[in-house]
PDB file of C-alpha atoms in Angstrom:
ATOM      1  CA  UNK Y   1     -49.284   4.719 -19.359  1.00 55.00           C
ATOM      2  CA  UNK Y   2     -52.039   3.582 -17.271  1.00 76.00           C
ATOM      3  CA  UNK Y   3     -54.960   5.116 -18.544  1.00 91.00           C
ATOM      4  CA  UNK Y   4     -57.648   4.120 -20.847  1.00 94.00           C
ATOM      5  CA  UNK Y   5     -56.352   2.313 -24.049  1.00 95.00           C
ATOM      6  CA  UNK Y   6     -58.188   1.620 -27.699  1.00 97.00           C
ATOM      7  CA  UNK Y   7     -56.866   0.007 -30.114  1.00 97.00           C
ATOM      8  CA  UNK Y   8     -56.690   0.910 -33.450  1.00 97.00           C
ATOM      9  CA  UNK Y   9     -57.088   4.197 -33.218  1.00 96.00           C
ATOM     10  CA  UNK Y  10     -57.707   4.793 -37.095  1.00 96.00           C
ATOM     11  CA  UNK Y  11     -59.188   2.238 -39.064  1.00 97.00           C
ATOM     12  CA  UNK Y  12     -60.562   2.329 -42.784  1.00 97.00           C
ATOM     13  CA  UNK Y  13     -63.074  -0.055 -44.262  1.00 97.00           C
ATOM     14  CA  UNK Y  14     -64.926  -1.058 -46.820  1.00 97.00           C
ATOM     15  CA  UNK Y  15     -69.160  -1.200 -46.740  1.00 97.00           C
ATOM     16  CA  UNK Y  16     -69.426  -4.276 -45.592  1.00 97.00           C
ATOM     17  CA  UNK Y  17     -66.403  -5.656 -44.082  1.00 97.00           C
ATOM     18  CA  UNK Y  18     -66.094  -6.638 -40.466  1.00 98.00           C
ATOM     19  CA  UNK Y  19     -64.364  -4.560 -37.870  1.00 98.00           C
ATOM     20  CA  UNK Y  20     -63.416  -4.869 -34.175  1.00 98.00           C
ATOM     21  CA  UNK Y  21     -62.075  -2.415 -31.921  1.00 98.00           C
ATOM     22  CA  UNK Y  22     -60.295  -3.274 -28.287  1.00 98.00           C
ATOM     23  CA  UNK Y  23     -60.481  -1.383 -25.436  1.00 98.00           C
ATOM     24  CA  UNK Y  24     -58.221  -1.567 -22.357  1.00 97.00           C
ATOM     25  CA  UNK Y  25     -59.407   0.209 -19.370  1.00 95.00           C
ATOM     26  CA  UNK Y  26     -57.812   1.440 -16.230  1.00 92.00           C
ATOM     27  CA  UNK Y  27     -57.041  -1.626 -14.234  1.00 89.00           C
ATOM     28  CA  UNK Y  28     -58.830  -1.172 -11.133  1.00 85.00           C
ATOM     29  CA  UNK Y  29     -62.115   0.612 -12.708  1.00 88.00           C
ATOM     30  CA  UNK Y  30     -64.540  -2.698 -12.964  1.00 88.00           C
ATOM     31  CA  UNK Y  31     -67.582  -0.387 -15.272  1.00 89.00           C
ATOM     32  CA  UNK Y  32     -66.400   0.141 -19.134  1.00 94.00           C
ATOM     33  CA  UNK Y  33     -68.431   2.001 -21.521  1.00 94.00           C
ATOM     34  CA  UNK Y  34     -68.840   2.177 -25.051  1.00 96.00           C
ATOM     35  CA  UNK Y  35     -69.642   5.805 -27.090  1.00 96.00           C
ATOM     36  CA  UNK Y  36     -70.267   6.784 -29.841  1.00 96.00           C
ATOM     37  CA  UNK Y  37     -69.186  10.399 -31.700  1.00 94.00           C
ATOM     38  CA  UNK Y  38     -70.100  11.577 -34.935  1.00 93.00           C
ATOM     39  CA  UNK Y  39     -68.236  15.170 -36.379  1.00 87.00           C
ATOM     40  CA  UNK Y  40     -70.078  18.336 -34.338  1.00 85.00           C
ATOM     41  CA  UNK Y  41     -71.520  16.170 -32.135  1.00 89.00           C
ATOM     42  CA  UNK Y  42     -71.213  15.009 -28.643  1.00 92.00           C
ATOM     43  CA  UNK Y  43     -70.461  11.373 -27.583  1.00 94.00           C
ATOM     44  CA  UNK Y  44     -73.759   9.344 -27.419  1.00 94.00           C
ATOM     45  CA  UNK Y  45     -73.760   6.059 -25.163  1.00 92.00           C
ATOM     46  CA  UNK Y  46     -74.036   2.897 -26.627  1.00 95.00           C
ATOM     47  CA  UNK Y  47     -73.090   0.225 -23.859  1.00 94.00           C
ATOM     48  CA  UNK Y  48     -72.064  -0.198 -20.741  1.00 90.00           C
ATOM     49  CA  UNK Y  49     -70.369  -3.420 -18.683  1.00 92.00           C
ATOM     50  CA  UNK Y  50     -69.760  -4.317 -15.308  1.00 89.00           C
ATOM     51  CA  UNK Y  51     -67.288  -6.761 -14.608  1.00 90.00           C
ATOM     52  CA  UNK Y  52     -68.250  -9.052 -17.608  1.00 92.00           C
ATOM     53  CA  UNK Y  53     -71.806  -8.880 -17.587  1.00 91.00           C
ATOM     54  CA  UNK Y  54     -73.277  -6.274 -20.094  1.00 92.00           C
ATOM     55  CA  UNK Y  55     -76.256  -4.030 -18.749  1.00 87.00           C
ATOM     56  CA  UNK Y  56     -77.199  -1.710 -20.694  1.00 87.00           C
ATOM     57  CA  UNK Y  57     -77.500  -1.381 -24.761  1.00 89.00           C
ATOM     58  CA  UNK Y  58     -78.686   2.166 -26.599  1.00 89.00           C
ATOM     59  CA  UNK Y  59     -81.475   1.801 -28.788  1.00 88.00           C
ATOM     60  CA  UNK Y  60     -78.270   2.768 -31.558  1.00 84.00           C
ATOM     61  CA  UNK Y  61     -76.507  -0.223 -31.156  1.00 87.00           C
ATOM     62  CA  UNK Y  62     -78.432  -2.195 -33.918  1.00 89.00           C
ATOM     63  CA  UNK Y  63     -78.021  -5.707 -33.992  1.00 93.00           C
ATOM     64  CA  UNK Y  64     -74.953  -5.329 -36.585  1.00 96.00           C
ATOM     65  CA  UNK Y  65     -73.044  -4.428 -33.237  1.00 96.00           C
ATOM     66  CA  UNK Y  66     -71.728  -6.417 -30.280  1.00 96.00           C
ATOM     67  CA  UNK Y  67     -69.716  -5.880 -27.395  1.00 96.00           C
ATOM     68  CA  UNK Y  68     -67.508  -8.032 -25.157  1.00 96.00           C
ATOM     69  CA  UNK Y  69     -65.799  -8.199 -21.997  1.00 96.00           C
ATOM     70  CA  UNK Y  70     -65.397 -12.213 -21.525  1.00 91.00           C
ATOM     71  CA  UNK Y  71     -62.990 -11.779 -18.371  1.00 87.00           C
ATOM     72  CA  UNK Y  72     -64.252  -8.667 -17.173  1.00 85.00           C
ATOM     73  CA  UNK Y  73     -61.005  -6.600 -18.185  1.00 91.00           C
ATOM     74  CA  UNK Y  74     -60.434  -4.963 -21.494  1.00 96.00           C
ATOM     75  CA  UNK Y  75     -63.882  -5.075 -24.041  1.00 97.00           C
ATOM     76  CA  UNK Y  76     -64.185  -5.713 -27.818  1.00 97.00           C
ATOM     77  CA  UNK Y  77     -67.173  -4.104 -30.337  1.00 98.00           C
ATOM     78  CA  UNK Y  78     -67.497  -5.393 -33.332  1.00 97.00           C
ATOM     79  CA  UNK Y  79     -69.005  -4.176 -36.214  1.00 97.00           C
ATOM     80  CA  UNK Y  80     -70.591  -6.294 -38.659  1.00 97.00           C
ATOM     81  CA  UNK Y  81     -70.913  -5.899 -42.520  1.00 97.00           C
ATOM     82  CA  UNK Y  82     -70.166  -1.914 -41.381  1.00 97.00           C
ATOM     83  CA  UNK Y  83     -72.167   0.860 -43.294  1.00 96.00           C
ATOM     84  CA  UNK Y  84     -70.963   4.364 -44.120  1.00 96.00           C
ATOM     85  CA  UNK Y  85     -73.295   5.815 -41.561  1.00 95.00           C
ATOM     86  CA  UNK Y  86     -71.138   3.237 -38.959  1.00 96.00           C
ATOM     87  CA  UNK Y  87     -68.200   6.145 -39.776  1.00 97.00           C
ATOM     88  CA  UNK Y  88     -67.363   8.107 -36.812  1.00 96.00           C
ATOM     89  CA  UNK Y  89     -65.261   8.213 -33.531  1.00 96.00           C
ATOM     90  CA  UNK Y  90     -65.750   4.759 -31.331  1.00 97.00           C
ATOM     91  CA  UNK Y  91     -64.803   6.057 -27.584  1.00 97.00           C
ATOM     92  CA  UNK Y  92     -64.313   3.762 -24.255  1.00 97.00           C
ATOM     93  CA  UNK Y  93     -64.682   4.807 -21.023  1.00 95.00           C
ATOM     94  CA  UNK Y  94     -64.121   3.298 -17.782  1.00 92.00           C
ATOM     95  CA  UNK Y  95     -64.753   4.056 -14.286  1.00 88.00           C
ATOM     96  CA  UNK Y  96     -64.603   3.006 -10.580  1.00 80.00           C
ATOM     97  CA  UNK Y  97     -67.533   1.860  -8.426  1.00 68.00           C
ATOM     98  CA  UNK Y  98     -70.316   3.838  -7.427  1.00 60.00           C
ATOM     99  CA  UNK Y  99     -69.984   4.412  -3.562  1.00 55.00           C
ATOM    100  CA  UNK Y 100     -73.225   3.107  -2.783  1.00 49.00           C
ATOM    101  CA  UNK Y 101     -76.746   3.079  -4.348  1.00 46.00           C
ATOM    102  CA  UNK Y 102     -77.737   7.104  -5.268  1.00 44.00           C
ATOM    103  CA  UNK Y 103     -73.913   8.441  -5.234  1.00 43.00           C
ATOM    104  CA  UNK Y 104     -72.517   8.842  -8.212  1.00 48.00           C
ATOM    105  CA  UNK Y 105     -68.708   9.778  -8.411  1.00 53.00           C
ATOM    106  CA  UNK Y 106     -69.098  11.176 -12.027  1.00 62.00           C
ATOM    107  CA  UNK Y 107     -65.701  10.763 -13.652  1.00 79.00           C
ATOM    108  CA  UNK Y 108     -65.503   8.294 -16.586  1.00 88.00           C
ATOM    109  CA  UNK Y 109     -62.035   8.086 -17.719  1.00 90.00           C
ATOM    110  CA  UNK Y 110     -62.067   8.166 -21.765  1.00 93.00           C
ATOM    111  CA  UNK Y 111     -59.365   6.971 -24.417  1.00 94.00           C
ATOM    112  CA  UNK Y 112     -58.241   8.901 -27.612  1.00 93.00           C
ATOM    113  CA  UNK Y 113     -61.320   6.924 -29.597  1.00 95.00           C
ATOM    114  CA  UNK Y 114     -60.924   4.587 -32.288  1.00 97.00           C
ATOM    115  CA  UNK Y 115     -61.816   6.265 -35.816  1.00 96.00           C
ATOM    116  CA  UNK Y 116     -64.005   4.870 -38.334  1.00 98.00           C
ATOM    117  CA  UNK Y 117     -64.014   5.324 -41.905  1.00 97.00           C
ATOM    118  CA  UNK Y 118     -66.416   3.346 -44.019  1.00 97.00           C
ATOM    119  CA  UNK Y 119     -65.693   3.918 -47.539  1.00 96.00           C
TER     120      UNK Y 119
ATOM    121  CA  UNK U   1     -85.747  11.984 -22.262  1.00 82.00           C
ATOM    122  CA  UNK U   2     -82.541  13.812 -20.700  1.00 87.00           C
ATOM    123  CA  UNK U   3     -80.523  16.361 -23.317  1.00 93.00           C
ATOM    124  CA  UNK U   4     -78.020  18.599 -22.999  1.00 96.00           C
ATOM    125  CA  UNK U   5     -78.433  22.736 -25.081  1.00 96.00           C
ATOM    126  CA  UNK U   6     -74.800  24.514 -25.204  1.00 95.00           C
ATOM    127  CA  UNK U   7     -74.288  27.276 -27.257  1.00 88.00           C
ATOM    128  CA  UNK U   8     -72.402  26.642 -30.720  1.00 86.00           C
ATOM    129  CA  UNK U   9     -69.053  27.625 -31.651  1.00 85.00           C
ATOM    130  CA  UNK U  10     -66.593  28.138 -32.218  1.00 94.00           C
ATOM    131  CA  UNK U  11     -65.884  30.642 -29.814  1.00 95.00           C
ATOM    132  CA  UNK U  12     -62.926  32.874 -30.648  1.00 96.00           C
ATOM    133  CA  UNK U  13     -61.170  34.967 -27.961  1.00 97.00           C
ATOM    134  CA  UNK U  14     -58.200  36.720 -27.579  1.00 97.00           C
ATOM    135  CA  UNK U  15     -55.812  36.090 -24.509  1.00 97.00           C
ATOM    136  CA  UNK U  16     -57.190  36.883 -21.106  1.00 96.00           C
ATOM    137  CA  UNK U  17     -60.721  37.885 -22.577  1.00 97.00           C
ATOM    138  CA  UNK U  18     -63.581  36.278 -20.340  1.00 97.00           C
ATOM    139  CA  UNK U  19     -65.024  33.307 -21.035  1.00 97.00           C
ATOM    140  CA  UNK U  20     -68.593  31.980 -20.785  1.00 97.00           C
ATOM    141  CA  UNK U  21     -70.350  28.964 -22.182  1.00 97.00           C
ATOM    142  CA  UNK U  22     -73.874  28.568 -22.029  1.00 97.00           C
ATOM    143  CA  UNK U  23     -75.048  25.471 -20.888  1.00 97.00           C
ATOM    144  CA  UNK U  24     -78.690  24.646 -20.167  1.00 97.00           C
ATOM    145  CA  UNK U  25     -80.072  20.811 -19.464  1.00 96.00           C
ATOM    146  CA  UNK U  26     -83.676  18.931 -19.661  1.00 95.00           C
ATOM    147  CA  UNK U  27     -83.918  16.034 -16.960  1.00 90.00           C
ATOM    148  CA  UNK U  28     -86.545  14.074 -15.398  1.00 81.00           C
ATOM    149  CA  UNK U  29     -84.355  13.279 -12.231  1.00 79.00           C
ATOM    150  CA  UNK U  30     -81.813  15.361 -10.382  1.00 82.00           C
ATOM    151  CA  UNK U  31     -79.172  14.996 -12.261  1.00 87.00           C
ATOM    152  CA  UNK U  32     -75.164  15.887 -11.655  1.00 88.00           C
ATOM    153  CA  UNK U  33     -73.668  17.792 -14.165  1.00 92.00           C
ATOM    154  CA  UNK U  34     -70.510  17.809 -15.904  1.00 93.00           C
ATOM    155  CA  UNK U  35     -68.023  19.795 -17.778  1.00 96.00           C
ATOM    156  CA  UNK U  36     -65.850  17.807 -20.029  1.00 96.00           C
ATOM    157  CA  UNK U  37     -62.981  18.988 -22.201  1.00 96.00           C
ATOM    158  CA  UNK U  38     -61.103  17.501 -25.689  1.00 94.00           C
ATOM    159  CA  UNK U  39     -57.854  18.870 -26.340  1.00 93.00           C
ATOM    160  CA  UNK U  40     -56.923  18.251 -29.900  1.00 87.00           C
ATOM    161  CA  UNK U  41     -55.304  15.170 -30.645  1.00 84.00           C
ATOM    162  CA  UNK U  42     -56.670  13.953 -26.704  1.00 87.00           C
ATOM    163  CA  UNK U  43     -59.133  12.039 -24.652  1.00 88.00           C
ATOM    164  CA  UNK U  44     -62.446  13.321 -23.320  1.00 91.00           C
ATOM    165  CA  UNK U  45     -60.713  14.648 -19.451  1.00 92.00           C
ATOM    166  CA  UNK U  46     -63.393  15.737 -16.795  1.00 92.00           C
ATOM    167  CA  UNK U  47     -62.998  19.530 -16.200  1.00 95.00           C
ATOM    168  CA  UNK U  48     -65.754  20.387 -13.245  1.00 94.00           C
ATOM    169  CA  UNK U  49     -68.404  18.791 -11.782  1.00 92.00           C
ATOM    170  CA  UNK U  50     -71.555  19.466  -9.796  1.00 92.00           C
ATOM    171  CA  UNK U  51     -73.923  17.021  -7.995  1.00 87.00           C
ATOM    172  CA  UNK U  52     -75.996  19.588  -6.054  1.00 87.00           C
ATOM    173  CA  UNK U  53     -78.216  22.636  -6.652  1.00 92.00           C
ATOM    174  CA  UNK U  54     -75.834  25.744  -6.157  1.00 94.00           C
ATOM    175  CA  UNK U  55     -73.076  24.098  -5.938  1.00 93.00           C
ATOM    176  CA  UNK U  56     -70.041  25.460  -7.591  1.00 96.00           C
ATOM    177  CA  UNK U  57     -67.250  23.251  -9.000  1.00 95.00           C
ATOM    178  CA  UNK U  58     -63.870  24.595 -10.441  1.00 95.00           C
ATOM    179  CA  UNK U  59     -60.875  23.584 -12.038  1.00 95.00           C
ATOM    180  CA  UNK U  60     -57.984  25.224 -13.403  1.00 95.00           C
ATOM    181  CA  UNK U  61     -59.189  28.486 -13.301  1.00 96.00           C
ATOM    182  CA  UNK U  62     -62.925  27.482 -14.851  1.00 97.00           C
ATOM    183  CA  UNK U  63     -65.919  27.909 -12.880  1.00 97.00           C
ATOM    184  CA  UNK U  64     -69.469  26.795 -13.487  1.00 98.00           C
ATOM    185  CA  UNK U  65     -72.600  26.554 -11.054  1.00 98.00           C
ATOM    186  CA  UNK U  66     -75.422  24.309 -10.465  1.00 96.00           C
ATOM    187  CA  UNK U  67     -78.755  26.540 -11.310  1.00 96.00           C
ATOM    188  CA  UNK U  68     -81.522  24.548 -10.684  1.00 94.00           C
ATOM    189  CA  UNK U  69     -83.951  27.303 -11.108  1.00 94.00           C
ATOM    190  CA  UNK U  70     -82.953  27.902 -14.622  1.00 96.00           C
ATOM    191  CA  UNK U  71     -81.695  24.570 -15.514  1.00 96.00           C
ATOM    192  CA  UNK U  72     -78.321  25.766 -16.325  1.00 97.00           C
ATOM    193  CA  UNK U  73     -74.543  24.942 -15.473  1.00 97.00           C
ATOM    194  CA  UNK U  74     -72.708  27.723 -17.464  1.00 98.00           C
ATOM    195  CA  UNK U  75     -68.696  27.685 -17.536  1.00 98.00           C
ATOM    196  CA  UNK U  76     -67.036  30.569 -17.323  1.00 98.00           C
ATOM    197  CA  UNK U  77     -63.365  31.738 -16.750  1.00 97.00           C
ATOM    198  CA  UNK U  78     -61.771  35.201 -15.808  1.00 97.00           C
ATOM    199  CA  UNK U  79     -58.557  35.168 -18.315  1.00 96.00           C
ATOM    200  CA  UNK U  80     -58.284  32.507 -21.187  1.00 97.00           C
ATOM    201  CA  UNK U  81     -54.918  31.369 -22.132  1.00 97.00           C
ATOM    202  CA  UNK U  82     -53.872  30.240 -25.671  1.00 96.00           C
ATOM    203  CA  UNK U  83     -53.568  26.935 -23.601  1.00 96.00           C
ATOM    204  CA  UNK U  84     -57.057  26.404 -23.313  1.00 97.00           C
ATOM    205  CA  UNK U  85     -57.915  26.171 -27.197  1.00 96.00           C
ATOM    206  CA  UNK U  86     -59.774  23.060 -27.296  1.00 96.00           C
ATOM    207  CA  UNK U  87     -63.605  21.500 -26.919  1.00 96.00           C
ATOM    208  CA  UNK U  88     -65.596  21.901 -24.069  1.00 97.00           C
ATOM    209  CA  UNK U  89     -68.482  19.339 -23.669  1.00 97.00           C
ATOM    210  CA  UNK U  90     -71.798  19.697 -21.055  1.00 97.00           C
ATOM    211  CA  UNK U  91     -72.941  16.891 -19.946  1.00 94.00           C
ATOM    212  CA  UNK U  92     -75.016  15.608 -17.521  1.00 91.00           C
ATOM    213  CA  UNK U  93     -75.753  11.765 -15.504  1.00 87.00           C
ATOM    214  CA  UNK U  94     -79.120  10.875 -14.228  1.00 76.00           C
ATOM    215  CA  UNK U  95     -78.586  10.268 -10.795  1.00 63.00           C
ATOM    216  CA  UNK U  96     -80.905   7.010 -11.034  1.00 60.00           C
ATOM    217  CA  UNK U  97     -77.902   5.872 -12.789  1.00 54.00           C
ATOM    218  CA  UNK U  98     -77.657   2.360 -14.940  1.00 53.00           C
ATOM    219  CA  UNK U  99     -78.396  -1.176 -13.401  1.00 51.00           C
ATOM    220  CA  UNK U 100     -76.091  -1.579 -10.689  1.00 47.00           C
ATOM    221  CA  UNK U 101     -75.140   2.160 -10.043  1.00 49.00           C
ATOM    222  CA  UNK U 102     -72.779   3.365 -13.435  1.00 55.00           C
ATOM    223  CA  UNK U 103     -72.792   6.400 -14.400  1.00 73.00           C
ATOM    224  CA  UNK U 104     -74.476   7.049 -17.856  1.00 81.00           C
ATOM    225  CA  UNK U 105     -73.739  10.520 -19.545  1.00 88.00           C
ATOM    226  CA  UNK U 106     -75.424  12.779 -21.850  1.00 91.00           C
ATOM    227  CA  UNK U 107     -73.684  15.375 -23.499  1.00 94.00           C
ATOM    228  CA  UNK U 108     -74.093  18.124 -25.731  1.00 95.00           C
ATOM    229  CA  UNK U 109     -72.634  18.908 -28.942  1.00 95.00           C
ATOM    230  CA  UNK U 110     -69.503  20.834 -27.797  1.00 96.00           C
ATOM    231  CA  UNK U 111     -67.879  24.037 -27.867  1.00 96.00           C
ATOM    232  CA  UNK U 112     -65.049  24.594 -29.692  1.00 96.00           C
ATOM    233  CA  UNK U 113     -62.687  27.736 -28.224  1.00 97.00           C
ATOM    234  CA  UNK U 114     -60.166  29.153 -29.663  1.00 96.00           C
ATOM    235  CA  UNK U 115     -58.223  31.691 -28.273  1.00 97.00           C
ATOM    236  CA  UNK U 116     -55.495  34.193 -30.251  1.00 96.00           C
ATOM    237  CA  UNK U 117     -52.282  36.188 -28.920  1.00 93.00           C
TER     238      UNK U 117
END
């Protein structure tokens, strides 16, 4: 398979306990993105990475939150001491380069999410 | 800021009924716009896409068109299959873009169709 992997894809916590979650994208794509979906709603951005530098953060990801990409391939966010509101559907993304400044190419190619529950 | 409106579901049809989801957008740039789909137990999967006023993108038999007049990218199909049961997201990307040209996305809540025998 040689799309977008996340790993776990269910994980169950309790308030307060660390968790991380690993995302794999496609292998040529070089931007990775981080959402963010809560039941009934839409995905919401959180983060976004090109190569390994990080350059963009949502006014949601609170300082409890961090995101990696140390070799500019797959990404980690961790969650510290995690909250019940932290419960919902992590989702990575990945895409290819822009062609250019002002074109965008539009696709972002998602995994299956990593669920969240905070007990 | 940018947001995404589309109507609320779920939407239950029976086979080969006519589909249409409303989808209307608020953005300070020109944005391109986006229809996204999440079959159950799947990935977000890009369905359509428009980057231009009037243009028309399609994809398996779904339609939707750019209205810049009325702010609106509404996706619509002729005959629904039981095959097609799943969540249908609107979303849009500033064409400013992030730093360095990515492509941020806002969506909207989602759709959820169903469709009977």
């Amino acid at each position: 398979d040689t799309g977008v992997s996340q790993d776990p894809r269910h994980k169950i916590t309790k308030r307060g306990q660390n968790v991380t979650f690993r995302c794999d994208p496609i292998s040529e794509h070089n931007r990775l993105y981080w959402y963010r979906q809560t039941l009934g709603q839409g995905p919401e951005f959180l983060t976004y990475f090109q190569n390994e530098a990080q350059l963009e953060k949502s006014r949601l990801l609170s300082d409890r939150f961090s995101a990696e990409r140390p070799k500019g391939s797959f990404s980690t966010l961790e969650i510290q001491r995690t909250e019940q509101g932290d419960s919902a559907m992590y989702l990575c993304a990945s895409s290819l380069p822009t062609m250019g400044t002002g074109t965008i190419t539009g696709e972002l190619f998602f995994g299956e999410g990593s669920r969240l529950t905070v007990l | 800021g940018d947001s995404v409106t589309q109507m609320e579901g779920p939407v239950t049809l029976s086979e080969e009924a006519f589909l249409t989801i409303n989808c209307t957008y608020t953005a300070t740039g020109y944005p391109s716009l986006f229809w996204y789909v999440q079959y159950p137990g799947e990935g977000l999967q890009l369905l359509l896409k428009a980057t231009k006023a009037d243009d028309k993108g399609s994809n398996k038999g779904f339609e939707a068109t750019y209205r810049k007049e009325t702010t609106s990218f509404h996706l619509e199909k002729g005959s629904v299959q039981v095959s097609d049961s799943a969540v249908y997201f609107c979303a849009l990307s500033d064409r400013r873009g992030l730093t360095g040209g990515g492509n941020k996305l806002t969506f909207g809540t989602g759709t959820q169709l169903k469709v009977e025998l």
